[in-house]
CSV table of C-alpha atoms and ligand atoms in Angstrom, one decimal:
chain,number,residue,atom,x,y,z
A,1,UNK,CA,0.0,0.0,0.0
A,2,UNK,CA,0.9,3.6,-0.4
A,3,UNK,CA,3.2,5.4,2.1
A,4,UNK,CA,0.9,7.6,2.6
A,5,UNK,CA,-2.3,5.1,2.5
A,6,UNK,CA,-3.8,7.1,-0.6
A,7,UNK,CA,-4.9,4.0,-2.1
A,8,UNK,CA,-4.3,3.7,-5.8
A,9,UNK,CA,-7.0,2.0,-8.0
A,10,UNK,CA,-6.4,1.6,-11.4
A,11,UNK,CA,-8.6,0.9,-14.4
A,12,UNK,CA,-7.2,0.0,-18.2
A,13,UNK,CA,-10.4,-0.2,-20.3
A,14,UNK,CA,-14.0,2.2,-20.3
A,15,UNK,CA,-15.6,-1.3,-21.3
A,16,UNK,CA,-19.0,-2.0,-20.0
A,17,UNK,CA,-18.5,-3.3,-16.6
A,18,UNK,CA,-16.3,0.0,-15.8
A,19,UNK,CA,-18.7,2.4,-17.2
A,20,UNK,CA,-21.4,1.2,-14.8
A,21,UNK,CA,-18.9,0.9,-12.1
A,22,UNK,CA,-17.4,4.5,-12.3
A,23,UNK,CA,-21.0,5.6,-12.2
A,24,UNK,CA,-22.0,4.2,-9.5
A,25,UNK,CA,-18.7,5.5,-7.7
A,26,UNK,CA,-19.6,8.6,-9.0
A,27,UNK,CA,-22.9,8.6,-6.8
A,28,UNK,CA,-21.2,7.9,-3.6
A,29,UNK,CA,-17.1,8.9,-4.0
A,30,UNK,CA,-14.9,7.3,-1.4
A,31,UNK,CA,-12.3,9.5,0.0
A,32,UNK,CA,-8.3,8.5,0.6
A,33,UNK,CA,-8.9,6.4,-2.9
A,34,UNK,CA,-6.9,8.2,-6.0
A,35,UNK,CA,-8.6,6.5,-9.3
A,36,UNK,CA,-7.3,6.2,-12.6
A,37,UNK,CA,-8.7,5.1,-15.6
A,38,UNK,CA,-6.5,4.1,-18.6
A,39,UNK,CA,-8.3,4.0,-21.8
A,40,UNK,CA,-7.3,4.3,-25.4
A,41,UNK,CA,-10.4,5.9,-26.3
A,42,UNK,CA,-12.3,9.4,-24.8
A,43,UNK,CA,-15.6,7.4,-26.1
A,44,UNK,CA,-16.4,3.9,-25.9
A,45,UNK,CA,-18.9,1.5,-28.0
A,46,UNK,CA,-22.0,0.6,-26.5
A,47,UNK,CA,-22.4,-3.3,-28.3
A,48,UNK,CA,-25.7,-3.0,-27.9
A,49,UNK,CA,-26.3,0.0,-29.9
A,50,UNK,CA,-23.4,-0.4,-32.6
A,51,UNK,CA,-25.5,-3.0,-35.2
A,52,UNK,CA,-27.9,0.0,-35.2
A,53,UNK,CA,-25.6,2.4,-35.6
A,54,UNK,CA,-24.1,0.4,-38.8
A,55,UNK,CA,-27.8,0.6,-39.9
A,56,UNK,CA,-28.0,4.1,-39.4
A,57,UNK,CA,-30.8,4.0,-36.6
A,58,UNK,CA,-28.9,5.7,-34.1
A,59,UNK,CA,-26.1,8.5,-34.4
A,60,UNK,CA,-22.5,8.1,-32.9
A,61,UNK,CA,-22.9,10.2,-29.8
A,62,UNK,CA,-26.2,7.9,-29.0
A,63,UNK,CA,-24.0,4.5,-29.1
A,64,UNK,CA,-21.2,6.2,-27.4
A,65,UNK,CA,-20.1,6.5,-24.0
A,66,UNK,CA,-17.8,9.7,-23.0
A,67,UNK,CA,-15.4,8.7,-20.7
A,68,UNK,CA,-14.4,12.1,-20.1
A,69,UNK,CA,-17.2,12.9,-18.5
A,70,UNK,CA,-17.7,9.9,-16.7
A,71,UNK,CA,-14.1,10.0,-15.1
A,72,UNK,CA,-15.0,13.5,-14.1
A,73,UNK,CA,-18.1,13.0,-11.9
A,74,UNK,CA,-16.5,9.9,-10.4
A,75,UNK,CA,-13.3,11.8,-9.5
A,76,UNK,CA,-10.8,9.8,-11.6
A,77,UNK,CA,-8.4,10.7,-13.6
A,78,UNK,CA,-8.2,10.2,-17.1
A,79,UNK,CA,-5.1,8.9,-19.0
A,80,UNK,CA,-6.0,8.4,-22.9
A,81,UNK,CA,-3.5,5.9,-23.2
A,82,UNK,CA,-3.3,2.3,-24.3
A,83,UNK,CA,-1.9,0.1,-21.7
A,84,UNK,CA,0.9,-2.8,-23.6
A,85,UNK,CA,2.2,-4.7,-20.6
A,86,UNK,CA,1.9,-5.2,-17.0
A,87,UNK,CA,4.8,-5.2,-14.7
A,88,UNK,CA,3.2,-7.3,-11.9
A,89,UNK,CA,6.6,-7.6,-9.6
A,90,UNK,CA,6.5,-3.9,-9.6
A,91,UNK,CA,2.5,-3.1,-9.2
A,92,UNK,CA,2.9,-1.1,-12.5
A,93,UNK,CA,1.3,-0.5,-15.8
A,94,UNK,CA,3.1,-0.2,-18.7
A,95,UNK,CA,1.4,2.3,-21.6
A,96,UNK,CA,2.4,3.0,-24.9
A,97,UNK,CA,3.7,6.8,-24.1
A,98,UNK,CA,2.9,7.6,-20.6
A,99,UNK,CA,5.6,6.8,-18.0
A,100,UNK,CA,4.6,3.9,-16.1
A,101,UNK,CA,1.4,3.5,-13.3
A,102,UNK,CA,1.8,2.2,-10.4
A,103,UNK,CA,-1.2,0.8,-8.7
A,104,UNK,CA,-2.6,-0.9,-5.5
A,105,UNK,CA,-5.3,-2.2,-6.7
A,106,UNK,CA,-5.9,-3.0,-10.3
A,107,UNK,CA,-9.1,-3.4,-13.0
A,108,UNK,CA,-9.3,-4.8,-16.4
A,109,UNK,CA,-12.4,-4.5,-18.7
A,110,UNK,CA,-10.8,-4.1,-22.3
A,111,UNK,CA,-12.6,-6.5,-24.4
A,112,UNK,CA,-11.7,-9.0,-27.2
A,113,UNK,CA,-10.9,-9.1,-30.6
A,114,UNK,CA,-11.7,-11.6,-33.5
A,115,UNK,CA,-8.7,-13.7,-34.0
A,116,UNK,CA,-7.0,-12.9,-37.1
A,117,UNK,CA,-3.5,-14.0,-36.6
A,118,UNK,CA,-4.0,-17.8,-37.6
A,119,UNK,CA,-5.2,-16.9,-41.2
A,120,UNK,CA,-2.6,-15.7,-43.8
A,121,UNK,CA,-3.9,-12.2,-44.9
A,122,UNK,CA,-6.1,-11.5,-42.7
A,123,UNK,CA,-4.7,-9.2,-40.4
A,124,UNK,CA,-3.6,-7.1,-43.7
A,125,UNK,CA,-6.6,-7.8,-45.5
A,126,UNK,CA,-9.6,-8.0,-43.3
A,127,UNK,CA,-11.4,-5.6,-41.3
A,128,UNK,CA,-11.9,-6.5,-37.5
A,129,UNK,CA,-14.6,-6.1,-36.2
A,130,UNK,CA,-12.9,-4.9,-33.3
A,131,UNK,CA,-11.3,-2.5,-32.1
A,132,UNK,CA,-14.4,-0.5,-32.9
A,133,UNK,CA,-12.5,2.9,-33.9
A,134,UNK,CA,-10.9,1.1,-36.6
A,135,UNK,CA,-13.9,-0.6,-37.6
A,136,UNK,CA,-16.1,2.4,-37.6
A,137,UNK,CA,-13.4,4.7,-39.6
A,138,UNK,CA,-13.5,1.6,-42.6
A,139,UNK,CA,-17.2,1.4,-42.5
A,140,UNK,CA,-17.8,5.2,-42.9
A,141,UNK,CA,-15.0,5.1,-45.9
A,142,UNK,CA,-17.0,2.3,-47.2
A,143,UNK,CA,-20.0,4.1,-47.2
A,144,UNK,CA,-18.6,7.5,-48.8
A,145,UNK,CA,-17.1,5.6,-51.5
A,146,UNK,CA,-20.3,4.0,-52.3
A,147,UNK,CA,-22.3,7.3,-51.9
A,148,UNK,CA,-20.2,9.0,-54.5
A,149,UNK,CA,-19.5,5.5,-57.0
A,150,UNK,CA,-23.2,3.9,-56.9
A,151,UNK,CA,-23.1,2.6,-60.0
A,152,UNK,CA,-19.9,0.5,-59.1
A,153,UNK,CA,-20.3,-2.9,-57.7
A,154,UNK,CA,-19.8,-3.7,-54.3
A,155,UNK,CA,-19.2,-7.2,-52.7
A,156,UNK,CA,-18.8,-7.1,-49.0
A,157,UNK,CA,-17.5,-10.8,-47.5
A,158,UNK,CA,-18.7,-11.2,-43.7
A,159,UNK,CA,-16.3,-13.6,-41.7
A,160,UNK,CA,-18.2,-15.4,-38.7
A,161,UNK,CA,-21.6,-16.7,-38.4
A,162,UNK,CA,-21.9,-16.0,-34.9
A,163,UNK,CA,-24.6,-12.9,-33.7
A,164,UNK,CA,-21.6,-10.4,-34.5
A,165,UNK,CA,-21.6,-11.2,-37.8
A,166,UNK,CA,-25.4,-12.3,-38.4
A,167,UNK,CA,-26.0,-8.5,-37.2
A,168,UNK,CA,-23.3,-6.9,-39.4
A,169,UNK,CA,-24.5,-8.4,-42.4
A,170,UNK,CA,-28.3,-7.4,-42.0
A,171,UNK,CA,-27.4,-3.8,-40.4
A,172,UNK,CA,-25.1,-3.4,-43.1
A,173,UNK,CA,-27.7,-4.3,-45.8
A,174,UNK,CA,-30.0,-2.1,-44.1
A,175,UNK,CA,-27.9,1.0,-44.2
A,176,UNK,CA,-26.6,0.0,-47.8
A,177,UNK,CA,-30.1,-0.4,-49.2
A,178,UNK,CA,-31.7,2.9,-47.9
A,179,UNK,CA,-29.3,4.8,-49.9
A,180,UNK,CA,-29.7,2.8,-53.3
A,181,UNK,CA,-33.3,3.4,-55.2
A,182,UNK,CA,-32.4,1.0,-57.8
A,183,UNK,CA,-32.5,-3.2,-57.2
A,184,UNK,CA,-30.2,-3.9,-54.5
A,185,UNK,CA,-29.3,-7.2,-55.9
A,186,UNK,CA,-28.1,-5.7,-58.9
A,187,UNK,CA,-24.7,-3.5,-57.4
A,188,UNK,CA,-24.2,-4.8,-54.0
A,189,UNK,CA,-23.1,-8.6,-52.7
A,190,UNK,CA,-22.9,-9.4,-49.1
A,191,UNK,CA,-21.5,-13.1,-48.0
A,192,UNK,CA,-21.9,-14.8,-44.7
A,193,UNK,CA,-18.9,-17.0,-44.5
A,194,UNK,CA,-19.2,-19.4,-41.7
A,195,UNK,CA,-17.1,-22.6,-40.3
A,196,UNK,CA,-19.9,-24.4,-39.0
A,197,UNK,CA,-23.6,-25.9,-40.2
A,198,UNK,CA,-25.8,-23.7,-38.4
A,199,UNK,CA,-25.6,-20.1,-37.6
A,200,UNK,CA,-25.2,-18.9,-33.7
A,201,UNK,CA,-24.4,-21.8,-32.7
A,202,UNK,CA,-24.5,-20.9,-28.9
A,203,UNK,CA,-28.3,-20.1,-29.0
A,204,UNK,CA,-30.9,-22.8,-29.8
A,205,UNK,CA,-31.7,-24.2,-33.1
A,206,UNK,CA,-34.4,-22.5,-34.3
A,207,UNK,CA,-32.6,-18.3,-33.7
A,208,UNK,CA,-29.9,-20.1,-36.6
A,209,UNK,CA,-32.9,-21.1,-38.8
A,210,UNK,CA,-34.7,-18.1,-38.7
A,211,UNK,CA,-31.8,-16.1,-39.1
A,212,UNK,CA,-30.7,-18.5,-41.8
A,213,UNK,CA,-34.3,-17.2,-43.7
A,214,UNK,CA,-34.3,-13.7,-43.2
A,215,UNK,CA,-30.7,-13.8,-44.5
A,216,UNK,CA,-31.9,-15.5,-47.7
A,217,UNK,CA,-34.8,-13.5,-48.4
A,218,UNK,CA,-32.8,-10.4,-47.9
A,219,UNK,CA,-30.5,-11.8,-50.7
A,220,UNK,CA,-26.9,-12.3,-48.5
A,221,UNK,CA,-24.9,-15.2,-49.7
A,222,UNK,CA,-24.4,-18.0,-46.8
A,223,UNK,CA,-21.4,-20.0,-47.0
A,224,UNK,CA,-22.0,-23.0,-44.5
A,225,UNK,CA,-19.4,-25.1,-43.5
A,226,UNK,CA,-17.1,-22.8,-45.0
A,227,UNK,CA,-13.4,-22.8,-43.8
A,228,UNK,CA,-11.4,-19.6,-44.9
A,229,UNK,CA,-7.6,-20.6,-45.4
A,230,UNK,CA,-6.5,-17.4,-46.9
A,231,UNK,CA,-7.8,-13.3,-47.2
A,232,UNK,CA,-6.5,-11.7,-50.6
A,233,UNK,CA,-7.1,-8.4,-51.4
A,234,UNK,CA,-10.1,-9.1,-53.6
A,235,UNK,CA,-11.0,-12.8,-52.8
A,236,UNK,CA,-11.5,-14.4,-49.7
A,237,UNK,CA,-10.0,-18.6,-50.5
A,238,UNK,CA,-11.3,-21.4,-48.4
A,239,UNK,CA,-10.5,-25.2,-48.0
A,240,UNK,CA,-10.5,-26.7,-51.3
A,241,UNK,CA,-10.0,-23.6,-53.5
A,242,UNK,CA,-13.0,-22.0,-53.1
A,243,UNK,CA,-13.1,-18.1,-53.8
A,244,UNK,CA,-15.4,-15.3,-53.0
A,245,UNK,CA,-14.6,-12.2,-54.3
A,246,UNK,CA,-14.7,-9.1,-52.8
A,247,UNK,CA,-13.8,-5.4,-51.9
A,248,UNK,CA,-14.6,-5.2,-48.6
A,249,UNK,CA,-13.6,-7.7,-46.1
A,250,UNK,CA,-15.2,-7.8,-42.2
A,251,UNK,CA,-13.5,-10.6,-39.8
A,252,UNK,CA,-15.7,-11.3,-36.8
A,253,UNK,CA,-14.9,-14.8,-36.0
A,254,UNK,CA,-14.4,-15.7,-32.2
A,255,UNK,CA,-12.9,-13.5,-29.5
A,256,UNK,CA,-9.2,-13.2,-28.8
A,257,UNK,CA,-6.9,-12.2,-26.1
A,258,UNK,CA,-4.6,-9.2,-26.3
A,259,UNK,CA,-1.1,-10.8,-26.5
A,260,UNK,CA,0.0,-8.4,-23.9
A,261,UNK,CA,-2.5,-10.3,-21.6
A,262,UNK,CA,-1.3,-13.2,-22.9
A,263,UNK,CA,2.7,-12.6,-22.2
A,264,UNK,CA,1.7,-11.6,-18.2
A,265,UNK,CA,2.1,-13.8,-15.5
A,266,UNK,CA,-1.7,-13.2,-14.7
A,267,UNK,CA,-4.0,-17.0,-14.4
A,268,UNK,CA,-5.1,-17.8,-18.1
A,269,UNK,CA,-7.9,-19.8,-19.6
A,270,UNK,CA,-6.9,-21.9,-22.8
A,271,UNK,CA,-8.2,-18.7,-25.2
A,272,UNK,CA,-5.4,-16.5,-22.8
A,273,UNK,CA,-8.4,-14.7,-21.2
A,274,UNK,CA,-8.2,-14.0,-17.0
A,275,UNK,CA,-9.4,-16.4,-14.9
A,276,UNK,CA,-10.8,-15.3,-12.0
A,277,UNK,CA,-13.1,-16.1,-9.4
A,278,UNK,CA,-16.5,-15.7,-9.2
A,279,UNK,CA,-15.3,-12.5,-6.9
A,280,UNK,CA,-14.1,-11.2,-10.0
A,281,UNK,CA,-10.1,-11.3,-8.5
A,282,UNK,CA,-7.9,-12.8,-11.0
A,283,UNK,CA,-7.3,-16.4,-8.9
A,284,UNK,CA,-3.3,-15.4,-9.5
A,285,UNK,CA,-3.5,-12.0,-8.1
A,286,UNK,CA,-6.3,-11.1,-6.2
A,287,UNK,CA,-5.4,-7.3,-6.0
A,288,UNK,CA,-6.1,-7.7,-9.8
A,289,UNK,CA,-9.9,-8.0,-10.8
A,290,UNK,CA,-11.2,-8.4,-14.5
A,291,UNK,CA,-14.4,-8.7,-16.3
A,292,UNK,CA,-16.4,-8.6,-19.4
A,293,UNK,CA,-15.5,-10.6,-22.7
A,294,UNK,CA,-11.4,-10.2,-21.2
A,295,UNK,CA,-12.4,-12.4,-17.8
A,296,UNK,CA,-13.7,-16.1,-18.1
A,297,UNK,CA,-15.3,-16.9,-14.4
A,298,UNK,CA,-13.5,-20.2,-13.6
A,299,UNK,CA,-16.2,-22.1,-12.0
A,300,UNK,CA,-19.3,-20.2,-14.1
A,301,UNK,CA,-18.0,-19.6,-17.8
A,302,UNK,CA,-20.2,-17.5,-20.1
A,303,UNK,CA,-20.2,-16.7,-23.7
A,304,UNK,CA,-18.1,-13.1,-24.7
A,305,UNK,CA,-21.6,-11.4,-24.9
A,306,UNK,CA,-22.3,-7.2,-23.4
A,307,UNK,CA,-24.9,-8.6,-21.2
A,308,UNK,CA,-22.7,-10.2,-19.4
A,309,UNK,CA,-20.2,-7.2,-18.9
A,310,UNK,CA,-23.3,-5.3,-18.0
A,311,UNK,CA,-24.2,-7.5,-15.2
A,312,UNK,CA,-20.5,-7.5,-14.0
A,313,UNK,CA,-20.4,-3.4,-13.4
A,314,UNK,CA,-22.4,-3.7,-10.2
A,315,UNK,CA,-20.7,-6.4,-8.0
A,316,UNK,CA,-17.4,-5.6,-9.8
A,317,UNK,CA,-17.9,-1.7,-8.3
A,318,UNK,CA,-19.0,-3.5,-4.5
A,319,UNK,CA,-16.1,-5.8,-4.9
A,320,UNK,CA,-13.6,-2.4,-5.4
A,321,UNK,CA,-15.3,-0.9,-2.2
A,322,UNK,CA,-15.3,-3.8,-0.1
A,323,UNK,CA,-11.4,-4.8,-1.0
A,324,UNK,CA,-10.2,-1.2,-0.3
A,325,UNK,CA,-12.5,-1.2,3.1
A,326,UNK,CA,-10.9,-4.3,3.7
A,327,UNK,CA,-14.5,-6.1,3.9
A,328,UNK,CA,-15.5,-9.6,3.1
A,329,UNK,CA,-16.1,-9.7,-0.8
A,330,UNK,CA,-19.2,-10.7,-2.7
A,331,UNK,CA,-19.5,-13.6,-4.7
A,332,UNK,CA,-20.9,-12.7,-8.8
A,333,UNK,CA,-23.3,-15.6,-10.1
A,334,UNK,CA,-24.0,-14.9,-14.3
A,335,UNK,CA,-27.2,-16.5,-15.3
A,336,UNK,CA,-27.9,-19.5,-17.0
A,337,UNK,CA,-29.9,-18.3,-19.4
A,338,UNK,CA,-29.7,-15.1,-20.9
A,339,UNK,CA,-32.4,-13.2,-22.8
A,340,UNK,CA,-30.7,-12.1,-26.4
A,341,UNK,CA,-32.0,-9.8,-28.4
A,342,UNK,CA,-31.2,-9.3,-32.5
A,343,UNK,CA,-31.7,-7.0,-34.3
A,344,UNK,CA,-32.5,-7.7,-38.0
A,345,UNK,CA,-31.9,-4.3,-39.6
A,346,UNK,CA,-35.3,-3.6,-40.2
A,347,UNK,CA,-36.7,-2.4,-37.2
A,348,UNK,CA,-37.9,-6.0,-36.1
A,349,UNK,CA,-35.3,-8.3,-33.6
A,350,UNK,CA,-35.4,-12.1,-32.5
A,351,UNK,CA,-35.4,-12.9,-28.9
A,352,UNK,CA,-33.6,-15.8,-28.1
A,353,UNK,CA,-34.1,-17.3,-24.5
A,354,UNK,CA,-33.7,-20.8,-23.7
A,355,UNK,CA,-35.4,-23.4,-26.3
A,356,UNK,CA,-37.5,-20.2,-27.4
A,357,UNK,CA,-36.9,-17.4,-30.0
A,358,UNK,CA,-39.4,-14.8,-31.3
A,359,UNK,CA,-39.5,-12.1,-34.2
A,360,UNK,CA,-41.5,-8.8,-34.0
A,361,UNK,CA,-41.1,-5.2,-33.8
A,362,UNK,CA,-42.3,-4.9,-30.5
A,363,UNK,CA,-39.4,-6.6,-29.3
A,364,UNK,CA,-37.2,-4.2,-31.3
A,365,UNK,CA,-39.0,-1.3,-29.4
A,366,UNK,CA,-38.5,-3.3,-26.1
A,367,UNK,CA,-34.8,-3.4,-27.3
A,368,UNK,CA,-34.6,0.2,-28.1
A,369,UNK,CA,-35.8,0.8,-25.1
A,370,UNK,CA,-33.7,-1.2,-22.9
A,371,UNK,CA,-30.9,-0.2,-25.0
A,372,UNK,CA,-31.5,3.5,-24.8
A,373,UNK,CA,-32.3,3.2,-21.1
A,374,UNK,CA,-28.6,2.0,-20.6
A,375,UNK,CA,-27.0,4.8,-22.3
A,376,UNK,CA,-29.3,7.9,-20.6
A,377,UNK,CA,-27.5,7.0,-17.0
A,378,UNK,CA,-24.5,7.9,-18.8
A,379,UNK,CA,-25.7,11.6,-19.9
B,401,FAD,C1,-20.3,-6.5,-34.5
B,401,FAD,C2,-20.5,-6.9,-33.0
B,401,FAD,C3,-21.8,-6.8,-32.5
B,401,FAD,C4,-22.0,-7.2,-31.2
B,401,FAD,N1,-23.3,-7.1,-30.8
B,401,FAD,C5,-23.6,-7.5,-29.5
B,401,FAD,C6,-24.9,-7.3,-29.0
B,401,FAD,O1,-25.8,-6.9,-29.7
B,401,FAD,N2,-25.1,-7.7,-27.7
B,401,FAD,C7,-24.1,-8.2,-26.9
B,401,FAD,O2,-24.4,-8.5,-25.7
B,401,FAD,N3,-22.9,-8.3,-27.4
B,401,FAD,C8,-22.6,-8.0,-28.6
B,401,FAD,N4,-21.3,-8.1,-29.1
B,401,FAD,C9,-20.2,-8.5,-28.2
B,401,FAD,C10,-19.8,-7.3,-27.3
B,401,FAD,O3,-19.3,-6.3,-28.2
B,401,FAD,C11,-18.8,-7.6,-26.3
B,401,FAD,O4,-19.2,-8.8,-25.6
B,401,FAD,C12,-18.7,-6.5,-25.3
B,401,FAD,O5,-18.4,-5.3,-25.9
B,401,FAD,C13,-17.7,-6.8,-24.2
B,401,FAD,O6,-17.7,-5.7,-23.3
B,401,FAD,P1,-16.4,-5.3,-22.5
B,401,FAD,O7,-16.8,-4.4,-21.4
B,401,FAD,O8,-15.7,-6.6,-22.1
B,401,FAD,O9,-15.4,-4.6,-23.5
B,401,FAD,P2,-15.6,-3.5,-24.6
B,401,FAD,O10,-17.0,-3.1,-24.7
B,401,FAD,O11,-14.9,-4.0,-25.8
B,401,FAD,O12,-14.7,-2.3,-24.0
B,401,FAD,C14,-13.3,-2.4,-23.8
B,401,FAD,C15,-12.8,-1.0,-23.8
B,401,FAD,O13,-11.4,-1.1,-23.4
B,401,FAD,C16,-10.6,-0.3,-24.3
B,401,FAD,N5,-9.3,-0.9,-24.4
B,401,FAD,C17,-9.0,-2.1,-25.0
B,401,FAD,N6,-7.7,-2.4,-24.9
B,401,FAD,C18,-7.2,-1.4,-24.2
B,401,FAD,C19,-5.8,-1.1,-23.7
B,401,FAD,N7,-4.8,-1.9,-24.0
B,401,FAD,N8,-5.6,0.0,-23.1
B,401,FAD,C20,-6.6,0.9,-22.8
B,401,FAD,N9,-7.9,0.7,-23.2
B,401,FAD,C21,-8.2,-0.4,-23.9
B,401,FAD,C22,-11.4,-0.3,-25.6
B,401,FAD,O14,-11.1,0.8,-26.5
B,401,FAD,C23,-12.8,-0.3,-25.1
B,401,FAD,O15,-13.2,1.1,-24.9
B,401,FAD,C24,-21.0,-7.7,-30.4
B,401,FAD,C25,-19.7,-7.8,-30.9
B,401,FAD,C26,-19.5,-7.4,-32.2
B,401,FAD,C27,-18.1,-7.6,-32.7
């Protein structure tokens, strides 16, 4: 601890978990605490919102949380900085241009993102879903360029049939298909390339097959079973020579570790994301806590989904106050189940709970409103 018993809590990442946690700090500040929060963005992605953001429902500041601001009313301060290593003998993290952060306590909630690095091209060629800045910045491009070039074609290839990429490829649609008056068919492709026979394969059967028909009716090529070996710059080659051609590239295939994460000493799952306990402490370091789609609960694992970082920002925040007050510590239970809602890109979503799944547009009001609800404690 500190000489002078300021106790130093450090935050890398404004994911989910942290935004709700610095609120509720925010609402009840704890004195002798210094807080800092690391991020390498001012505003971070609300998952939630960013499929109908790509669709054009809902602007950037609406899917966006300002960190700025946040850190302000909870007292922190902010270092826009990316954190690239952890010294863990030392208490310190290391940033890509600050000098490094020493900390008595330490948070992680940075995310994931697709793994590219296992397919030749991809990293080059591809567009990753994640990080979102990146993503966003090529998606915007890619809509200028077909704003002022309509006539040209455009093929977009989707990697990953998992929701990520089920909602890409209809929000995308959406957004492409309100700015064309002629056939939509005619100029623009969009492929679904996915490894496996059924789409979102971690919900039940029938969310795949309905989403497997509103794909085909909306005219986006599936590619089932398909493997990708190789991303060119205008063809995407899977097992057995198969080639899709395209211009624009999207990889959302299952999430990955930071290698940074990876290199620490820090408890690992086989993927290289934290393990900790279901007291959100890594179980190697238990001044170090971590959650969202970067933590995998040892005894309770849960699919990298926002609802579950969601649910992690209010024991995650009891957890910080009890550990500095040097009280007992709260165990985190996720749900079983989890209520999922998709968004089709039409103003309609699937609910997937269970062995059940619906379609309507009331749930894509109940959606929007639960969605919108989330983001209006942040204003
Ligand atoms: C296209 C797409 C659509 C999705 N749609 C949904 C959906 O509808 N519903 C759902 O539940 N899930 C959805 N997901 C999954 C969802 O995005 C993640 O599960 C969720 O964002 C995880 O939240 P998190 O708090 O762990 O991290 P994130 O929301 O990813 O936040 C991490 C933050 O940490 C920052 N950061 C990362 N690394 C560093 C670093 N080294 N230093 C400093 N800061 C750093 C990032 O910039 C970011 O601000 C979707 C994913 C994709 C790719």
């Amino acid at each position: 601890m500190s000489a002078n018993q300021t106790i130093k809590l450090v935050l890398i990442g404004g994911g989910h978990s942290h935004a709700i946690a610095l609120k509720s700090w925010s609402e009840n500040l704890l004195s002798g605490v210094k807080l800092t929060l690391i991020s390498d963005v001012k505003n971070t992605p609300y998952s939630g919102m960013l499929p109908g953001h790509i669709a054009g429902f809902y602007n950037y500041k609406e899917t966006h949380i300002n960190l700025p601001y946040l850190a302000k009313i909870a007292g922190a301060k902010l270092i826009v900085d990316k954190a690239i290593d952890l010294d863990l003998d030392n208490n310190l993290v290391i940033c890509q241009h600050s000098d490094p952060i020493s900390f008595d306590y330490l948070s992680l909630d940075i995310g994931s993102t697709p793994k590219t690095s296992t397919v030749p091209g991809a990293s080059e060629y591809a567009i990753a879903a994640k990080p979102v800045p990146l993503f966003l910045d090529a998606w915007y491009q890619l809509l200028e360029t077909f704003k002022n070039n309509p006539e040209l074609p455009l093929k977009i290839a989707i990697i990953g049939g998992g929701a990520g990429g089920v909602e890409l490829a209809l929000n995308m649609h959406s957004r492409l298909q309100q700015l064309i008056s002629n056939n939509f068919t005619q100029n623009i492709e969009i492929s679904l390339i996915h490894r496996g026979s059924r789409l979102l394969s971690g919900h039940n059967q029938k969310v795949g097959d309905l989403l497997t028909k509103i794909l085909h009716k909306k005219g986006i090529s599936l590619y089932f079973n398909t493997e990708v070996t190789e991303i060119k710059p205008d063809r995407v080659v899977a097992k057995n020579n198969q080639t899709i051609d395209t211009n624009y590239t999207f990889w959302v295939t299952q999430a990955d570790s930071p290698q940074w994460i990876k290199n620490s000493a820090l408890a690992q799952d086989n993927h290289g994301f934290i393990l900790v306990n279901n007291n959100l402490q890594s179980i190697s370091h238990p001044h170090i806590f971590a959650t969202g789609d970067i933590a995998t609960i040892k005894n309770n694992p849960r699919p990298k989904a926002g609802v579950f970082a969601v649910r992690q920002g209010k024991p995650l925040y009891e957890n910080w106050l009890n550990i500095i007050t040097k009280q007992p510590l709260k165990a985190y239970f996720p749900q079983e189940k989890y209520l999922a809602l998709i968004g089709t890109g039409d103003r309609k979503a699937i609910a997937s709970w269970g062995n059940s799944c619906w379609q309507s547009s009331l749930l894509w009001y109940l959606k929007d409103y639960i969605d919108r609800k989330f983001m209006n404690q942040f204003n």
